[in-house]
Amino acid sequence: MRWQDIDQQPCSMARALAIIGDNWTLLVLRDCFLGVRRFDDFQQRLGVTRHVLSDRLRKLTEGEILEKVAYQQRPLRHEYRLTGRGRDLYPVIAHLAQWGDKYLADSKGAPVLRIHKQCGHPLHAQLQCGHCGDIVEAKDIRVEEGPDYIGQLLPAQMTSRTK
C-alpha cells in the first residue's frame, strides 16, 4: 500500500496518520498549541520551506484540524486556528512531549513545562478510563473487533471476541 492511500485502511490510527503523521505536521500542531497562528510565524519558528509549510497547513485545514480565518483584508491575510477536532489532539501532543521529556531530554531536564492553571503543578498526562476513572496502562487494555473491522488488523489469535 502506498502512503497516500493509508487513509483507505479500516484503521483509525492509519486514517489519523494520513492527516497528522508527518514530522512537520506535528511541529505545526505543537506551535498551534503554543499560540502560533500565522504562516510567517510558523515558518520563522520551524525553519521549514514555504512549500512544505503550505502543504502541511492545507492538509490540516482539509482534515478540519485547523481553520483558515482572514485577519486582514488589504492585502488579504489569513491565520490558522485550531478547530474542536484540532483541540482534541492536545492529549496526543502532551503525551508525545511527555515521552520525549522522559527519554530524550538532556541533563537539564524538560525544555518546556506544562503547568495546570487550576493547581499550579506540572502536568503529568495519563490515560484514564472514562467510565470508572482508573488510570490505564497498555497492559490493562484488551483490543476487540469493532464494527468497521474486516480481519486485517489484529493478529489471528486476537480476532475472536472474548465473551
CSV table of C-alpha atoms in Angstrom, one decimal, residues 4-161:
chain,number,residue,atom,x,y,z
A,4,GLN,CA,-1.1,8.4,0.1
A,5,ASP,CA,-3.6,5.6,0.3
A,6,ILE,CA,-3.1,5.0,4.0
A,7,ASP,CA,-6.4,6.7,4.8
A,8,GLN,CA,-8.3,3.9,3.0
A,9,GLN,CA,-7.3,1.3,5.6
A,10,PRO,CA,-10.0,0.2,8.1
A,11,CYS,CA,-7.9,1.5,10.9
A,12,SER,CA,-8.4,4.7,12.9
A,13,MET,CA,-4.7,5.2,13.5
A,14,ALA,CA,-3.9,4.9,9.8
A,15,ARG,CA,-6.7,7.4,9.0
A,16,ALA,CA,-5.4,9.8,11.6
A,17,LEU,CA,-1.8,9.4,10.4
A,18,ALA,CA,-2.9,10.3,6.9
A,19,ILE,CA,-3.6,13.8,8.3
A,20,ILE,CA,-1.1,14.3,11.1
A,21,GLY,CA,1.5,11.6,10.6
A,22,ASP,CA,4.4,13.8,9.5
A,23,ASN,CA,7.3,15.4,11.4
A,24,TRP,CA,6.5,18.9,10.2
A,25,THR,CA,2.8,18.5,10.8
A,26,LEU,CA,3.3,17.5,14.4
A,27,LEU,CA,5.6,20.5,14.9
A,28,VAL,CA,3.0,22.8,13.3
A,29,LEU,CA,0.4,21.4,15.8
A,30,ARG,CA,2.8,21.9,18.7
A,31,ASP,CA,3.2,25.5,17.7
A,32,CYS,CA,-0.6,25.9,17.3
A,33,PHE,CA,-1.0,24.8,20.9
A,34,LEU,CA,1.7,27.4,21.9
A,35,GLY,CA,-0.5,30.1,20.2
A,36,VAL,CA,1.2,30.4,16.8
A,37,ARG,CA,-1.4,31.2,14.1
A,38,ARG,CA,0.3,33.0,11.2
A,39,PHE,CA,2.1,31.5,8.2
A,40,ASP,CA,5.2,33.7,8.6
A,41,ASP,CA,5.4,32.9,12.3
A,42,PHE,CA,5.3,29.1,11.7
A,43,GLN,CA,7.9,29.5,9.0
A,44,GLN,CA,10.2,31.5,11.2
A,45,ARG,CA,9.9,29.2,14.2
A,46,LEU,CA,10.2,26.0,12.3
A,47,GLY,CA,12.6,26.9,9.6
A,48,VAL,CA,10.6,24.9,7.1
A,49,THR,CA,10.3,25.8,3.4
A,50,ARG,CA,7.2,27.7,2.3
A,51,HIS,CA,6.2,24.9,0.0
A,52,VAL,CA,6.3,22.2,2.8
A,53,LEU,CA,4.5,24.5,5.3
A,54,SER,CA,1.8,25.4,2.8
A,55,ASP,CA,1.2,21.7,2.1
A,56,ARG,CA,1.0,20.8,5.8
A,57,LEU,CA,-1.3,23.7,6.6
A,58,ARG,CA,-3.5,22.7,3.6
A,59,LYS,CA,-3.7,19.1,4.9
A,60,LEU,CA,-4.6,20.2,8.4
A,61,THR,CA,-7.2,22.5,7.0
A,62,GLU,CA,-8.7,19.9,4.7
A,63,GLY,CA,-8.7,17.4,7.7
A,64,GLU,CA,-10.6,20.0,9.7
A,65,ILE,CA,-7.9,20.2,12.3
A,66,LEU,CA,-7.3,23.9,11.5
A,67,GLU,CA,-9.5,26.5,10.0
A,68,LYS,CA,-8.2,29.3,7.8
A,69,VAL,CA,-9.5,32.7,9.0
A,70,ALA,CA,-8.9,36.1,7.4
A,71,TYR,CA,-7.4,38.6,9.8
A,72,GLN,CA,-6.7,41.3,7.3
A,73,GLN,CA,-8.5,42.3,4.1
A,74,ARG,CA,-5.9,44.6,2.2
A,75,PRO,CA,-3.9,42.7,1.4
A,76,LEU,CA,-5.8,39.5,2.3
A,77,ARG,CA,-4.0,37.6,5.0
A,78,HIS,CA,-5.1,34.5,6.9
A,79,GLU,CA,-4.3,32.8,10.2
A,80,TYR,CA,-4.8,29.2,11.2
A,81,ARG,CA,-6.9,28.4,14.2
A,82,LEU,CA,-7.4,25.0,15.9
A,83,THR,CA,-10.9,23.6,15.4
A,84,GLY,CA,-12.6,21.4,18.1
A,85,ARG,CA,-11.2,18.5,16.2
A,86,GLY,CA,-7.7,20.0,16.4
A,87,ARG,CA,-8.0,20.9,20.1
A,88,ASP,CA,-8.9,17.3,20.8
A,89,LEU,CA,-5.4,16.4,19.6
A,90,TYR,CA,-3.9,18.1,22.7
A,91,PRO,CA,-3.6,14.8,24.7
A,92,VAL,CA,-1.7,13.3,21.8
A,93,ILE,CA,0.8,16.2,21.7
A,94,ALA,CA,1.1,16.3,25.6
A,95,HIS,CA,1.7,12.5,25.8
A,96,LEU,CA,4.3,12.7,23.0
A,97,ALA,CA,6.1,15.6,24.6
A,98,GLN,CA,6.0,13.9,28.0
A,99,TRP,CA,7.6,10.7,26.4
A,100,GLY,CA,10.3,12.9,24.9
A,101,ASP,CA,10.9,14.6,28.2
A,102,LYS,CA,11.3,11.3,29.9
A,103,TYR,CA,13.5,9.5,27.4
A,104,LEU,CA,15.2,12.2,25.3
A,105,ALA,CA,15.7,15.3,27.4
A,106,ASP,CA,19.3,16.3,28.2
A,107,SER,CA,20.7,16.6,31.7
A,108,LYS,CA,19.0,19.9,32.3
A,109,GLY,CA,15.6,18.2,32.0
A,110,ALA,CA,12.5,19.1,30.1
A,111,PRO,CA,12.8,22.2,27.9
A,112,VAL,CA,9.2,23.2,28.5
A,113,LEU,CA,6.9,22.6,31.5
A,114,ARG,CA,3.2,22.3,31.1
A,115,ILE,CA,1.6,23.7,34.2
A,116,HIS,CA,-2.1,23.1,35.2
A,117,LYS,CA,-3.6,26.5,35.6
A,118,GLN,CA,-6.0,25.4,38.3
A,119,CYS,CA,-3.5,24.0,40.8
A,120,GLY,CA,-0.2,25.4,39.5
A,121,HIS,CA,1.6,22.0,39.3
A,122,PRO,CA,3.3,20.4,36.3
A,123,LEU,CA,1.0,18.3,34.1
A,124,HIS,CA,1.5,14.6,34.1
A,125,ALA,CA,-0.6,13.3,31.2
A,126,GLN,CA,-2.2,9.9,31.9
A,127,LEU,CA,-4.7,7.7,30.1
A,128,GLN,CA,-7.8,7.4,32.3
A,129,CYS,CA,-10.9,5.2,31.9
A,130,GLY,CA,-13.8,7.4,31.2
A,131,HIS,CA,-16.2,5.0,33.0
A,132,CYS,CA,-14.5,4.0,36.2
A,133,GLY,CA,-11.8,6.7,36.4
A,134,ASP,CA,-8.9,4.2,36.8
A,135,ILE,CA,-5.5,5.2,35.4
A,136,VAL,CA,-4.9,2.8,32.5
A,137,GLU,CA,-1.6,1.4,31.1
A,138,ALA,CA,-1.2,-0.7,27.9
A,139,LYS,CA,-1.2,-4.0,29.9
A,140,ASP,CA,-4.7,-3.0,31.2
A,141,ILE,CA,-6.3,-2.8,27.7
A,142,ARG,CA,-7.9,-5.6,25.7
A,143,VAL,CA,-8.4,-4.9,21.9
A,144,GLU,CA,-11.5,-6.3,20.3
A,145,GLU,CA,-13.1,-6.1,16.8
A,146,GLY,CA,-15.1,-3.0,16.1
A,147,PRO,CA,-18.0,-2.5,13.7
A,148,ASP,CA,-15.5,-1.5,10.9
A,149,TYR,CA,-13.2,-4.5,11.4
A,150,ILE,CA,-12.5,-6.5,8.3
A,151,GLY,CA,-10.0,-9.1,9.6
A,152,GLN,CA,-6.7,-7.4,8.6
A,153,LEU,CA,-5.5,-5.5,11.7
A,154,LEU,CA,-5.4,-7.9,14.6
A,155,PRO,CA,-3.2,-11.0,14.8
A,156,ALA,CA,-5.1,-14.2,14.3
A,157,GLN,CA,-5.1,-15.1,18.0
A,158,MET,CA,-6.8,-11.8,18.9
A,159,THR,CA,-9.6,-11.8,16.3
A,160,SER,CA,-12.2,-13.7,18.2
A,161,ARG,CA,-14.1,-11.7,20.7
